[in-house]
Coordinates of C-alpha atoms in Angstrom, one line a residue:
M15 CA 0.0 0.0 0.0
D16 CA 1.4 3.4 -1.0
G17 CA 2.7 5.6 1.7
E18 CA 2.3 3.0 4.4
E19 CA 5.1 1.3 6.4
L20 CA 4.8 -2.0 8.2
D21 CA 5.2 -1.3 12.0
I22 CA 6.5 -4.5 13.6
G23 CA 6.6 -2.9 17.1
E24 CA 9.5 -2.3 19.5
N25 CA 8.8 -5.5 21.4
T26 CA 9.1 -7.8 18.4
A27 CA 12.8 -8.4 19.0
W28 CA 12.2 -9.5 22.6
V29 CA 9.3 -11.7 21.6
A30 CA 11.6 -13.3 19.0
I31 CA 14.2 -14.0 21.7
A32 CA 11.6 -15.5 24.0
V33 CA 10.4 -17.8 21.2
V34 CA 14.1 -18.8 20.6
A35 CA 14.5 -19.5 24.3
V36 CA 11.4 -21.7 24.4
A37 CA 12.5 -23.5 21.1
T38 CA 15.9 -24.2 22.6
L39 CA 14.4 -25.7 25.7
G40 CA 12.1 -27.8 23.6
G41 CA 15.1 -29.0 21.6
A42 CA 16.9 -30.0 24.9
V43 CA 13.9 -31.9 26.0
L44 CA 13.7 -33.8 22.8
L45 CA 17.4 -34.5 22.7
A46 CA 17.3 -35.9 26.3
E47 CA 15.6 -39.0 24.8
W48 CA 17.8 -39.0 21.6
P49 CA 20.7 -41.4 21.4
L50 CA 23.5 -38.8 21.0
W51 CA 26.3 -41.1 22.0
G52 CA 27.5 -44.5 20.9
V53 CA 25.5 -47.1 19.2
Q54 CA 22.0 -48.4 19.6
P55 CA 21.3 -51.0 22.3
D56 CA 21.4 -54.6 21.1
A57 CA 18.4 -55.3 18.9
D58 CA 19.1 -59.0 18.6
D59 CA 17.8 -61.6 21.1
E60 CA 21.4 -62.5 21.9
P61 CA 23.5 -59.8 23.7
H62 CA 27.0 -58.9 22.6
L63 CA 29.4 -60.9 24.8
V64 CA 33.2 -60.8 25.0
E65 CA 35.6 -63.2 26.7
P66 CA 38.3 -61.1 28.5
A67 CA 40.3 -64.3 29.5
D68 CA 40.3 -68.0 28.8
G69 CA 38.2 -69.8 31.4
G70 CA 34.7 -69.8 30.1
T71 CA 33.3 -66.6 31.6
E72 CA 31.8 -64.2 29.1
L73 CA 31.0 -60.6 29.8
W74 CA 28.4 -58.3 28.4
P75 CA 30.6 -55.1 28.3
Y76 CA 28.2 -52.6 29.5
T77 CA 26.4 -51.4 32.7
S78 CA 22.6 -51.2 32.8
R79 CA 20.0 -49.4 34.9
A80 CA 18.0 -52.6 35.3
M81 CA 18.5 -56.4 34.7
D82 CA 17.7 -55.9 31.0
H83 CA 20.0 -55.5 28.1
S84 CA 17.9 -52.7 26.6
T85 CA 18.5 -50.4 29.6
R86 CA 22.3 -50.2 29.1
T87 CA 24.2 -47.1 30.1
L88 CA 28.0 -46.9 29.8
G89 CA 30.5 -49.3 28.5
I90 CA 33.0 -51.3 30.5
N91 CA 36.4 -49.7 29.8
V92 CA 38.9 -51.4 32.1
V93 CA 39.5 -55.0 33.0
F94 CA 41.9 -56.1 35.7
H95 CA 43.2 -59.6 35.4
G96 CA 44.1 -61.1 38.8
D97 CA 42.4 -62.0 42.1
P98 CA 39.6 -59.4 42.7
G99 CA 40.8 -59.0 46.3
D100 CA 44.3 -58.1 45.0
V101 CA 42.8 -55.7 42.5
R102 CA 40.9 -53.8 45.2
T103 CA 43.9 -53.8 47.5
A104 CA 46.1 -52.4 44.6
L105 CA 43.5 -49.7 44.0
E106 CA 43.2 -48.7 47.6
E107 CA 46.8 -49.0 48.8
R108 CA 49.1 -48.4 45.9
S109 CA 51.5 -45.5 45.7
A110 CA 50.3 -42.1 46.8
L111 CA 46.8 -42.8 45.5
R112 CA 45.4 -43.9 48.9
W113 CA 41.8 -45.0 49.1
E114 CA 40.4 -44.1 52.5
E115 CA 37.5 -45.9 54.1
E116 CA 34.8 -43.4 55.1
Q117 CA 31.1 -43.5 56.2
V118 CA 28.7 -43.1 53.3
H119 CA 26.2 -40.3 54.0
E120 CA 23.4 -41.4 51.8
G121 CA 22.1 -44.7 50.5
D122 CA 20.1 -43.5 47.6
A123 CA 21.4 -41.3 44.8
D124 CA 19.7 -39.8 41.7
S125 CA 20.5 -40.6 38.2
D126 CA 24.3 -40.8 37.9
T127 CA 25.1 -39.5 41.3
V128 CA 27.7 -40.9 43.7
S129 CA 28.2 -40.6 47.4
P130 CA 29.5 -37.4 49.1
D131 CA 32.7 -38.9 50.4
R132 CA 35.7 -36.6 50.7
I133 CA 39.0 -36.2 48.9
E134 CA 42.0 -37.2 50.9
V135 CA 45.2 -35.2 50.1
D136 CA 48.6 -36.8 50.4
P137 CA 51.0 -34.0 51.5
E138 CA 54.0 -36.2 50.6
A139 CA 53.1 -36.6 46.9
D140 CA 55.8 -35.5 44.5
D141 CA 53.5 -34.9 41.6
I142 CA 50.1 -33.2 41.4
A143 CA 48.6 -36.2 39.8
D144 CA 49.5 -38.2 42.9
I145 CA 47.4 -36.0 45.2
I146 CA 44.2 -37.6 44.0
S147 CA 42.7 -39.8 46.6
W148 CA 40.1 -42.5 45.8
E149 CA 37.4 -43.3 48.4
P150 CA 34.4 -45.5 48.7
A151 CA 31.3 -44.3 46.8
E152 CA 27.7 -45.3 46.6
G153 CA 25.4 -44.2 43.8
S154 CA 22.5 -45.5 41.8
V155 CA 22.7 -49.3 41.2
R156 CA 24.1 -50.3 37.8
Y157 CA 24.1 -53.9 36.8
S158 CA 26.3 -55.9 34.5
Y159 CA 25.9 -59.4 33.0
F160 CA 28.1 -62.6 33.0
E161 CA 27.7 -65.9 31.3
V162 CA 29.5 -68.9 32.8
D163 CA 29.3 -72.1 30.7
G164 CA 26.1 -70.7 29.1
D165 CA 24.4 -69.8 32.4
G166 CA 23.7 -66.1 32.6
Q167 CA 23.5 -64.0 35.7
W168 CA 23.0 -60.3 36.5
V169 CA 25.2 -58.7 39.2
D170 CA 25.3 -55.3 40.8
E171 CA 28.5 -53.5 41.7
S172 CA 31.0 -55.4 43.9
Y173 CA 32.2 -52.0 45.1
E174 CA 32.4 -48.3 44.0
L175 CA 35.2 -45.8 44.4
H176 CA 35.5 -42.2 43.6
S177 CA 38.0 -39.3 43.6
G178 CA 36.9 -35.7 43.9
T179 CA 34.2 -33.7 45.5
Y180 CA 30.4 -34.3 45.3
L181 CA 29.5 -30.7 44.4
G182 CA 32.5 -30.3 42.0
E183 CA 33.9 -32.7 39.6
R184 CA 35.0 -36.3 40.2
L185 CA 36.0 -39.7 38.8
H186 CA 33.8 -42.6 39.6
I187 CA 34.5 -46.3 39.4
R188 CA 32.1 -49.2 39.4
A189 CA 33.7 -52.6 39.8
Y190 CA 32.2 -56.0 39.0
D191 CA 34.1 -59.1 40.1
E192 CA 34.0 -62.0 37.7
P193 CA 32.1 -65.0 39.3
Q194 CA 35.1 -67.3 39.2
Q195 CA 37.3 -64.6 40.8
E196 CA 39.8 -64.4 38.0
W197 CA 39.3 -60.8 36.8
T198 CA 37.3 -57.6 37.6
A199 CA 35.5 -55.5 35.1
V200 CA 35.5 -51.8 35.7
Q201 CA 33.5 -48.9 34.4
I202 CA 35.2 -45.6 35.1
H203 CA 33.8 -42.2 34.1
E204 CA 34.2 -38.5 34.8
E205 CA 31.3 -36.5 36.0
H206 CA 30.4 -33.1 37.6
W207 CA 27.6 -31.7 39.7
D208 CA 25.1 -29.8 37.6
W209 CA 23.4 -27.0 39.5
F210 CA 20.5 -26.9 37.1
R211 CA 19.8 -30.6 36.9
L212 CA 20.6 -31.1 40.7
R213 CA 22.4 -34.3 39.9
H214 CA 25.7 -35.4 38.4
T215 CA 26.2 -35.3 34.6
V216 CA 28.6 -37.7 33.1
T217 CA 30.9 -35.9 30.7
G218 CA 32.9 -38.8 29.3
I219 CA 34.7 -42.1 29.9
S220 CA 37.8 -42.0 27.8
D221 CA 39.8 -39.5 29.7
S222 CA 39.2 -41.3 33.0
Q223 CA 40.1 -44.6 31.3
R224 CA 43.4 -43.1 30.2
E225 CA 44.1 -41.8 33.7
L226 CA 43.6 -45.2 35.4
E227 CA 45.6 -46.8 32.6
R228 CA 48.5 -44.5 33.2
D229 CA 48.3 -45.1 36.9
F230 CA 49.1 -48.8 36.5
M231 CA 51.8 -48.6 33.7
D232 CA 55.3 -49.6 35.0
Q233 CA 53.9 -50.3 38.4
P234 CA 55.4 -53.1 40.4
G235 CA 53.3 -56.3 40.2
V236 CA 51.8 -55.3 36.9
D237 CA 53.0 -57.5 33.9
E238 CA 51.3 -55.7 31.1
V239 CA 48.8 -52.9 30.2
V240 CA 47.2 -53.3 26.7
R241 CA 44.0 -52.3 24.9
L242 CA 41.8 -54.9 23.3
P243 CA 38.8 -54.4 21.0
F244 CA 35.5 -55.1 22.9
E245 CA 33.4 -53.2 20.3
N246 CA 31.3 -51.6 23.0
E247 CA 31.4 -48.0 21.9
T248 CA 29.5 -45.7 24.2
A249 CA 29.8 -42.0 25.2
D250 CA 33.2 -40.9 23.9
S251 CA 34.8 -44.4 23.9
D252 CA 36.1 -46.1 20.8
G253 CA 35.3 -49.6 22.1
W254 CA 39.0 -50.5 22.9
V255 CA 39.1 -51.6 26.6
T256 CA 42.2 -51.3 28.8
N257 CA 43.3 -54.7 30.1
I258 CA 45.7 -54.7 33.1
Y259 CA 47.4 -57.9 33.9
F260 CA 48.8 -58.4 37.4
A261 CA 51.8 -60.5 38.0
G262 CA 50.8 -64.1 38.1
A263 CA 47.5 -63.7 36.3
V264 CA 46.3 -27.3 33.3
L265 CA 44.2 -24.7 32.4
P266 CA 46.3 -22.5 30.2
F267 CA 46.4 -18.9 31.5
L268 CA 46.4 -16.1 29.0
L269 CA 48.3 -13.0 30.0
F270 CA 47.0 -9.9 28.5
G271 CA 49.5 -7.0 28.4
V272 CA 48.4 -3.6 29.3
V273 CA 49.4 -1.2 26.6
S274 CA 49.2 2.5 26.8
R275 CA 46.4 4.3 25.1
A276 CA 46.1 7.7 23.7
T277 CA 44.3 10.3 25.7
A278 CA 41.3 10.3 23.5
A279 CA 40.9 6.5 23.8
R280 CA 41.2 6.7 27.6
R281 CA 38.4 9.4 27.6
Q282 CA 36.2 7.2 25.4
T283 CA 36.7 4.2 27.7
A284 CA 36.0 6.2 30.8
Q285 CA 32.8 7.6 29.2
F286 CA 31.7 4.1 28.2
L287 CA 32.2 2.8 31.8
R288 CA 30.3 5.7 33.3
E289 CA 27.4 5.4 30.8
H290 CA 27.1 1.6 31.1
R291 CA 28.2 1.1 34.7
R292 CA 24.9 -0.6 35.7
A293 CA 25.0 -3.0 32.8
I294 CA 28.7 -3.8 33.5
A295 CA 27.8 -4.4 37.2
L296 CA 25.0 -6.7 36.0
G297 CA 27.4 -8.9 34.1
A298 CA 30.0 -8.9 36.8
T299 CA 27.5 -9.7 39.6
L300 CA 26.0 -12.6 37.6
F301 CA 29.5 -14.0 36.9
A302 CA 30.4 -13.7 40.6
L303 CA 27.2 -15.2 41.9
Y304 CA 27.3 -18.3 39.8
T305 CA 31.0 -18.8 40.4
A306 CA 30.5 -18.3 44.2
V307 CA 27.7 -20.9 44.3
R308 CA 30.0 -23.6 42.8
W309 CA 33.0 -22.9 45.1
L310 CA 30.9 -22.2 48.2
G311 CA 29.3 -25.6 47.6
I312 CA 32.7 -27.4 47.4
A313 CA 34.0 -25.5 50.4
G314 CA 30.8 -26.3 52.5
E315 CA 31.1 -30.0 51.5
L316 CA 34.7 -30.2 52.7
L317 CA 34.0 -28.1 55.9
F318 CA 30.9 -29.9 57.0
D319 CA 32.1 -33.4 56.5
G320 CA 29.3 -35.0 58.6
V321 CA 26.5 -33.4 56.6
S322 CA 25.1 -34.6 53.3
P323 CA 26.2 -32.5 50.4
K324 CA 22.6 -32.1 49.3
V325 CA 21.9 -30.3 52.6
V326 CA 24.8 -27.9 51.6
A327 CA 23.5 -27.6 48.1
A328 CA 19.9 -26.7 49.0
P329 CA 20.4 -23.0 50.2
L330 CA 23.0 -22.5 47.4
Y331 CA 20.5 -23.7 44.8
L332 CA 17.9 -21.3 46.2
A333 CA 20.4 -18.5 45.9
L334 CA 21.0 -19.5 42.3
A335 CA 17.3 -19.9 41.4
V336 CA 16.2 -16.6 43.0
G337 CA 19.4 -14.6 43.0
I338 CA 20.2 -14.8 39.2
P339 CA 16.8 -13.3 38.0
A340 CA 16.8 -10.8 41.0
V341 CA 20.3 -9.6 40.0
A342 CA 19.2 -9.4 36.3
Y343 CA 16.1 -7.3 37.1
R344 CA 17.7 -5.1 39.7
F345 CA 20.8 -4.1 37.8
G346 CA 18.9 -3.9 34.5
R347 CA 16.8 -1.0 35.9
G348 CA 18.3 2.2 34.5
S349 CA 20.3 0.4 31.9
D350 CA 20.0 0.6 28.1
T351 CA 18.0 -2.4 27.0
T352 CA 20.6 -3.6 24.4
W353 CA 23.5 -3.3 26.8
A354 CA 21.5 -4.9 29.7
F355 CA 20.8 -7.9 27.6
S356 CA 24.3 -8.1 26.2
F357 CA 26.1 -7.9 29.6
A358 CA 23.6 -10.3 31.3
V359 CA 24.3 -12.9 28.6
L360 CA 28.0 -12.2 28.6
G361 CA 28.5 -12.3 32.4
L362 CA 26.5 -15.5 33.0
G363 CA 27.8 -17.1 29.9
A364 CA 31.4 -16.4 30.9
A365 CA 30.6 -17.9 34.3
L366 CA 29.2 -21.1 32.7
I367 CA 32.3 -21.5 30.5
V368 CA 34.7 -20.9 33.4
D369 CA 32.8 -23.4 35.4
F370 CA 32.9 -26.1 32.8
V371 CA 36.6 -25.6 32.4
A372 CA 37.2 -25.7 36.2
M373 CA 35.2 -28.9 36.4
G374 CA 37.2 -30.5 33.5
V375 CA 34.3 -30.6 31.1
S376 CA 35.6 -30.7 27.5
V377 CA 32.6 -32.4 25.8
L378 CA 28.9 -31.5 26.5
P379 CA 25.8 -33.2 25.0
L380 CA 23.9 -30.9 22.6
R381 CA 20.8 -30.9 24.9
Y382 CA 22.7 -29.4 27.7
I383 CA 24.2 -26.8 25.3
L384 CA 20.6 -25.9 24.2
H385 CA 19.5 -25.7 27.8
R386 CA 22.3 -23.3 28.8
A387 CA 21.5 -21.2 25.8
A388 CA 17.9 -21.0 26.9
V389 CA 19.0 -20.0 30.4
L390 CA 21.1 -17.1 29.0
L391 CA 18.3 -15.9 26.8
A392 CA 15.9 -16.0 29.8
V393 CA 18.2 -14.0 32.0
G394 CA 18.8 -11.5 29.1
L395 CA 15.1 -11.0 28.8
I396 CA 14.7 -10.4 32.5
A397 CA 17.5 -7.8 32.3
V398 CA 15.6 -6.1 29.4
G399 CA 12.5 -6.2 31.4
G400 CA 14.2 -4.5 34.3
A401 CA 15.4 -1.8 31.9
L402 CA 11.9 -1.2 30.6
A403 CA 10.2 -1.4 34.0
I404 CA 10.9 2.3 34.6
D405 CA 8.4 3.3 31.8
D406 CA 6.3 0.1 31.8
R407 CA 5.1 -1.5 35.0
R408 CA 4.6 -5.0 33.3
P409 CA 7.1 -5.1 30.4
A410 CA 6.6 -8.1 28.1
P411 CA 10.2 -9.1 28.1
L412 CA 10.1 -9.5 31.9
S413 CA 7.1 -11.8 31.8
A414 CA 8.6 -13.9 29.0
G415 CA 12.0 -14.0 30.7
L416 CA 10.6 -15.1 34.0
A417 CA 8.4 -17.8 32.3
C418 CA 11.5 -19.1 30.4
W419 CA 13.6 -19.0 33.6
A420 CA 11.0 -21.1 35.4
L421 CA 10.9 -23.6 32.6
A422 CA 14.7 -23.8 32.5
L423 CA 14.7 -24.7 36.2
L424 CA 11.8 -27.1 36.3
L425 CA 12.5 -29.1 33.1
P426 CA 15.9 -30.4 34.2
V427 CA 14.9 -30.9 37.9
F428 CA 12.0 -33.2 36.8
G429 CA 14.3 -35.1 34.5
Y430 CA 13.1 -33.8 31.1
I431 CA 16.6 -32.6 30.2

């Protein structure tokens, strides 16, 4: 029509962001049920079995949530050949890697969680890798399957061990003693506490396999360490399993130099900081809040060693759930909408990245990436709502952001992501 222009409205951009946030959450929910890693569970009636050693015992080289091959989880990635008692003794007492007995604080754990046992530091260790201490762990039951002379039997873990902190990142071992007591199948993986899912997230099994493998190379009493193809690819594993035969059987730091600036450049920088000080404070506060929750959780776990880590986590989760949107809204007021959104996303996004690096996470499933993207968009919308709240008592971005934030919290807590 002549002389007429299409008015898309000033809120269109924020509506579009809200739609994208909801779409990313929906994608995360869908991908939670999608087989992102490894191969499909065995479709045949006969499970895939391997024979780690001569003797007639075959192993289904996976763990499973139930006594059913269709509910498999992670692949067995280490086999110790030798008396199971000697294997456990070697794990618990060898070198500086001392495994300490300690009371387990909780009997039931969610999803892939393990128990809240503590790290034990060896002050005499010569190498930082030797400071790691493994201790008893108790998590959700995972089964494995053996066949001895054609007779199948499901077994749960003979024992569990872990290294690390409950509310930080850790390595977790599940061990399954072979029925004839000739070898031990082990599933070892790395995991970290996820403050949005309120449970542990497994981030891979190959790095932890290599670490355990290196621990036993050239050790007294170990004849050979080799990898054999079990063809049980899951997570980031290639299906080659470490076999350990007993005798008789740095985060890079980037340094940014400070270079002198011209007087005009200094004035421009000072002006920018003055004009956008609230938006900058918004990003910095979000970064500090999320980072503080992680490290206060770890510190509280170590300090209150007689208290379940979930008791420590409860008030911190509340601070996260309420504090982040409150900070976004409060510091967003009086800010420019564009800069409020940008610094909110930048500050919390930087905190998430630093947290993943600190927890040793190098690979993250796509559904978790989509969820974190939705979290950032929701917080950005809340900050925009705060900026608009001066002129509008009920800005649309604020309502959309709070709704997306609520979804971002509830969906993972109830297991949909």
